[in-house]
Tab-separated table of C-alpha atoms and ligand atoms in Angstrom:
chain	number	residue	atom	x	y	z
A	1	MET	CA	111.445	72.005	123.455
A	2	THR	CA	108.215	70.961	121.749
A	3	PHE	CA	108.128	68.165	119.189
A	4	ASN	CA	104.944	68.059	117.115
A	5	PRO	CA	104.023	65.469	114.498
A	6	THR	CA	101.807	67.090	111.862
A	7	ALA	CA	99.041	65.741	109.663
A	8	ASN	CA	101.164	65.270	106.548
A	9	GLY	CA	103.616	63.032	108.340
A	10	SER	CA	106.286	65.675	108.712
A	11	SER	CA	107.132	67.150	112.086
A	12	SER	CA	108.292	70.315	113.691
A	13	LEU	CA	110.432	71.248	116.636
A	14	VAL	CA	109.936	74.511	118.527
A	15	SER	CA	112.376	76.037	120.983
A	16	PRO	CA	111.931	77.380	123.593
A	17	ASP	CA	109.038	75.167	124.683
A	18	ILE	CA	105.733	76.888	123.987
A	19	SER	CA	103.610	74.250	125.694
A	20	ALA	CA	104.869	75.300	129.112
A	21	MET	CA	104.552	79.075	128.893
A	22	PRO	CA	103.483	80.814	132.107
A	23	PRO	CA	100.375	82.986	131.684
A	24	GLN	CA	101.122	86.665	131.017
A	25	SER	CA	100.099	89.083	133.709
A	26	GLY	CA	99.632	92.841	133.701
A	27	ALA	CA	98.273	95.245	131.132
A	28	PRO	CA	97.932	94.069	127.523
A	29	LEU	CA	100.950	94.826	125.349
A	30	LYS	CA	100.231	97.587	122.852
A	31	LEU	CA	101.416	96.329	119.482
A	32	GLY	CA	101.999	98.030	116.158
A	33	VAL	CA	102.247	95.494	113.331
A	34	MET	CA	104.022	96.191	110.021
A	35	ALA	CA	103.218	94.085	106.938
A	36	SER	CA	103.854	94.358	103.210
A	37	GLY	CA	101.692	91.642	101.698
A	38	SER	CA	99.273	88.929	102.692
A	39	GLY	CA	99.359	89.580	106.432
A	40	SER	CA	98.709	86.001	107.538
A	41	ASN	CA	101.108	86.489	110.457
A	42	PHE	CA	99.295	89.695	111.403
A	43	GLU	CA	96.080	87.695	111.456
A	44	ALA	CA	97.623	84.882	113.523
A	45	ILE	CA	98.602	87.459	116.141
A	46	ALA	CA	95.104	88.996	116.082
A	47	GLN	CA	93.618	85.516	116.470
A	48	ALA	CA	95.910	84.653	119.398
A	49	ILE	CA	94.791	87.853	121.124
A	50	ALA	CA	91.128	86.981	120.465
A	51	ASP	CA	91.767	83.467	121.810
A	52	ARG	CA	93.440	84.983	124.910
A	53	THR	CA	96.660	83.090	124.316
A	54	LEU	CA	98.447	86.446	123.938
A	55	ASN	CA	97.718	89.293	126.345
A	56	ALA	CA	98.000	92.174	123.883
A	57	GLN	CA	96.120	94.534	121.613
A	58	ILE	CA	97.008	95.624	118.080
A	59	ASN	CA	96.737	99.414	118.024
A	60	VAL	CA	97.607	99.825	114.343
A	61	LEU	CA	98.648	97.942	111.212
A	62	LEU	CA	101.135	99.746	108.969
A	63	TYR	CA	101.465	98.604	105.367
A	64	ASN	CA	103.512	99.912	102.468
A	65	ASN	CA	101.913	98.394	99.379
A	66	PRO	CA	98.541	99.767	98.246
A	67	GLY	CA	96.091	96.885	97.991
A	68	ALA	CA	98.031	94.648	100.398
A	69	LYS	CA	95.768	91.876	101.654
A	70	ALA	CA	96.950	92.701	105.163
A	71	ALA	CA	94.879	95.914	105.055
A	72	ALA	CA	91.676	94.009	104.243
A	73	ARG	CA	92.403	91.608	107.100
A	74	ALA	CA	92.845	94.584	109.488
A	75	ASP	CA	89.541	95.964	108.295
A	76	ARG	CA	87.800	92.700	109.160
A	77	TRP	CA	89.334	92.791	112.651
A	78	GLY	CA	88.365	96.450	113.140
A	79	ILE	CA	92.028	97.415	113.499
A	80	PRO	CA	93.136	100.783	112.050
A	81	ALA	CA	95.351	100.313	108.977
A	82	VAL	CA	97.690	103.063	107.799
A	83	LEU	CA	99.324	103.037	104.361
A	84	LEU	CA	102.833	104.476	104.217
A	85	ASN	CA	103.859	103.889	100.627
A	86	HIS	CA	107.652	103.794	100.518
A	87	ARG	CA	107.570	104.993	96.907
A	88	GLU	CA	106.409	108.394	98.152
A	89	PHE	CA	109.383	108.965	100.452
A	90	ALA	CA	112.770	110.360	99.446
A	91	SER	CA	114.806	107.941	101.579
A	92	ARG	CA	114.520	104.944	103.921
A	93	GLU	CA	115.049	107.349	106.820
A	94	ALA	CA	112.185	109.603	105.710
A	95	LEU	CA	109.849	106.600	105.561
A	96	ASP	CA	111.020	105.434	108.980
A	97	GLU	CA	110.391	108.895	110.461
A	98	ALA	CA	106.784	108.681	109.266
A	99	ILE	CA	106.516	105.156	110.682
A	100	VAL	CA	107.789	106.292	114.101
A	101	GLU	CA	105.343	109.176	114.117
A	102	THR	CA	102.409	106.901	113.254
A	103	LEU	CA	103.392	104.279	115.834
A	104	GLN	CA	103.745	106.938	118.527
A	105	GLN	CA	100.373	108.469	117.604
A	106	HIS	CA	98.859	105.045	118.222
A	107	GLU	CA	100.720	104.642	121.531
A	108	VAL	CA	102.545	101.533	120.385
A	109	GLU	CA	104.994	99.873	122.815
A	110	TRP	CA	106.187	96.888	120.751
A	111	VAL	CA	106.758	96.918	116.991
A	112	ILE	CA	106.114	93.660	115.167
A	113	MET	CA	107.522	93.229	111.660
A	114	ALA	CA	105.250	90.540	110.217
A	115	GLY	CA	106.313	90.205	106.597
A	116	TRP	CA	107.659	93.783	106.295
A	117	MET	CA	109.778	93.635	103.164
A	118	ARG	CA	111.745	96.871	103.626
A	119	ILE	CA	115.098	97.339	105.338
A	120	VAL	CA	114.589	99.453	108.443
A	121	THR	CA	117.049	102.095	109.650
A	122	PRO	CA	118.267	103.237	113.085
A	123	VAL	CA	115.672	106.034	112.865
A	124	LEU	CA	113.015	103.411	113.585
A	125	ILE	CA	115.075	100.901	115.564
A	126	ASN	CA	116.356	103.506	118.032
A	127	ALA	CA	112.824	104.761	118.699
A	128	PHE	CA	111.878	101.281	120.025
A	129	PRO	CA	115.085	99.931	121.578
A	130	ARG	CA	114.842	96.138	122.075
A	131	ARG	CA	111.114	96.424	121.463
A	132	MET	CA	111.061	95.448	117.783
A	133	LEU	CA	110.596	91.893	116.542
A	134	ASN	CA	110.867	90.404	113.070
A	135	ILE	CA	109.894	87.016	111.685
A	136	HIS	CA	112.116	85.432	109.049
A	137	PRO	CA	111.389	82.234	107.076
A	138	SER	CA	114.626	80.375	107.827
A	139	LEU	CA	116.606	79.085	110.768
A	140	LEU	CA	118.843	82.106	111.250
A	141	PRO	CA	121.723	82.697	110.895
A	142	SER	CA	121.224	80.608	107.737
A	143	PHE	CA	119.652	82.240	104.698
A	144	LYS	CA	119.426	85.895	105.686
A	145	GLY	CA	117.884	88.455	103.369
A	146	ASN	CA	115.482	88.058	100.470
A	147	ARG	CA	114.020	84.779	99.200
A	148	ALA	CA	115.076	82.784	102.259
A	149	VAL	CA	112.822	79.823	101.381
A	150	GLU	CA	114.258	79.663	97.861
A	151	GLN	CA	117.792	79.913	99.280
A	152	ALA	CA	117.108	76.908	101.522
A	153	LEU	CA	115.674	74.833	98.666
A	154	THR	CA	118.612	75.700	96.416
A	155	ALA	CA	121.100	74.819	99.139
A	156	GLY	CA	119.485	71.396	99.517
A	157	VAL	CA	119.142	71.572	103.290
A	158	LYS	CA	116.907	68.908	104.798
A	159	ILE	CA	115.643	71.047	107.670
A	160	THR	CA	114.750	74.729	107.562
A	161	GLY	CA	112.189	76.723	109.527
A	162	CYS	CA	111.452	80.163	110.891
A	163	THR	CA	112.911	82.542	113.434
A	164	VAL	CA	111.539	85.381	115.545
A	165	HIS	CA	114.326	87.768	116.507
A	166	LEU	CA	114.971	91.250	117.833
A	167	VAL	CA	115.581	93.864	115.159
A	168	VAL	CA	119.030	95.452	114.970
A	169	PRO	CA	120.520	97.566	112.162
A	170	GLU	CA	122.247	94.557	110.556
A	171	VAL	CA	119.570	92.694	108.583
A	172	ASP	CA	118.227	89.461	110.168
A	173	SER	CA	120.907	89.513	112.858
A	174	GLY	CA	119.334	90.449	116.213
A	175	GLY	CA	119.011	88.193	119.242
A	176	ILE	CA	116.938	85.090	118.573
A	177	ILE	CA	113.745	84.762	120.632
A	178	MET	CA	112.184	81.570	119.192
A	179	GLN	CA	112.648	79.135	116.308
A	180	ALA	CA	110.640	76.333	114.732
A	181	ALA	CA	112.234	73.686	112.531
A	182	VAL	CA	110.467	72.481	109.369
A	183	PRO	CA	111.658	69.458	107.366
A	184	VAL	CA	112.230	69.905	103.638
A	185	LEU	CA	110.364	67.082	101.885
A	186	PRO	CA	111.729	65.441	98.705
A	187	ASP	CA	108.993	66.821	96.434
A	188	ASP	CA	108.751	70.266	98.017
A	189	THR	CA	108.230	73.305	95.820
A	190	LEU	CA	108.783	76.853	96.953
A	191	GLU	CA	105.066	77.091	97.631
A	192	THR	CA	104.579	73.850	99.559
A	193	LEU	CA	107.626	74.503	101.719
A	194	HIS	CA	106.661	78.118	102.420
A	195	ASP	CA	103.118	76.994	103.285
A	196	ARG	CA	104.470	74.629	105.961
A	197	ILE	CA	106.832	77.308	107.263
A	198	HIS	CA	103.857	79.685	107.503
A	199	ILE	CA	102.002	77.183	109.707
A	200	GLN	CA	104.891	77.218	112.160
A	201	GLU	CA	105.252	81.008	111.950
A	202	HIS	CA	101.632	81.365	112.987
A	203	ARG	CA	102.250	79.095	115.988
A	204	ILE	CA	105.406	80.706	117.276
A	205	PHE	CA	105.002	84.420	116.555
A	206	PRO	CA	102.363	85.177	119.223
A	207	GLN	CA	104.289	83.109	121.758
A	208	ALA	CA	107.566	84.774	120.861
A	209	ILE	CA	105.998	88.200	121.449
A	210	ALA	CA	105.038	87.083	124.965
A	211	VAL	CA	108.519	85.673	125.594
A	212	ALA	CA	110.262	88.828	124.355
A	213	ALA	CA	108.021	91.034	126.468
A	214	SER	CA	108.646	88.883	129.539
A	215	GLN	CA	112.385	89.337	129.025
A	216	GLY	CA	111.843	93.115	129.106
A	217	SER	CA	113.438	95.736	126.924
A	218	ASP	CA	116.486	96.668	129.066
B	1	GAR	C1	106.518	85.293	106.093
B	1	GAR	O1	106.868	84.003	105.685
B	1	GAR	C2	107.721	85.985	106.724
B	1	GAR	O2	108.562	85.105	107.388
B	1	GAR	C3	108.389	86.560	105.510
B	1	GAR	O3	107.360	87.023	104.711
B	1	GAR	C4	106.205	86.191	104.890
B	1	GAR	C5	105.018	87.087	105.136
B	1	GAR	O4	103.837	86.344	105.149
B	1	GAR	N1	109.295	87.605	105.872
B	1	GAR	C6	110.443	87.833	105.259
B	1	GAR	O5	110.823	87.186	104.313
B	1	GAR	C7	111.242	88.988	105.835
B	1	GAR	N2	112.574	88.971	105.313
B	1	GAR	P1	102.469	86.993	105.624
B	1	GAR	O6	102.329	88.342	104.921
B	1	GAR	O7	101.418	86.040	105.178
B	1	GAR	O8	102.520	87.160	107.112
């Protein structure tokens, strides 16, 4: 486990230990990242690849909301961004079929849901068995579903955090790869708490991708 005091006097705890990760060997992982909004996690992964702390490449960014900031970030990184607007599809399955097709066209091996705010179906999950990861802004299994940060604040918990997990058909329920704990401070607002959770998400997501890949997809 890693215990890290942070500048504002709070602290975070990450498990498994990311300070003792063995270097990744072999060919870079070919990632497809899916994002709905800001894309700060997408960018953290791109940065980790640039910094050589993650041996991977991002072959494509998929986004579902026109104007999503994630698309502009992809542009700056020279990563192809493909808009699949869910409003233009008759069903979740029809959207997921288009997603699978796009990911396969870009030769993606691992699918990374980085702030993808749509429920995904077995059409997508079964195309990438045990090779899909999601990040969620709570310590699962607490506070599944929408507005996880708000749920934690309302519940009055004193510690929350973020989780990277495998994607299975039941929402926010797949095997947990990595978690970081984040204390809830007495004067926290939704924004301040989510900002501190984001900092930990950016730390653990690239590492969790490496851990998941090292565990294989069997
Ligand atoms: C992240 O906090 C992520 O955990 C959350 O959306 C945010 C996306 O931020 N995901 C979910 O709530 C999924 N249920 P980003 O666009 O800046 O990466």
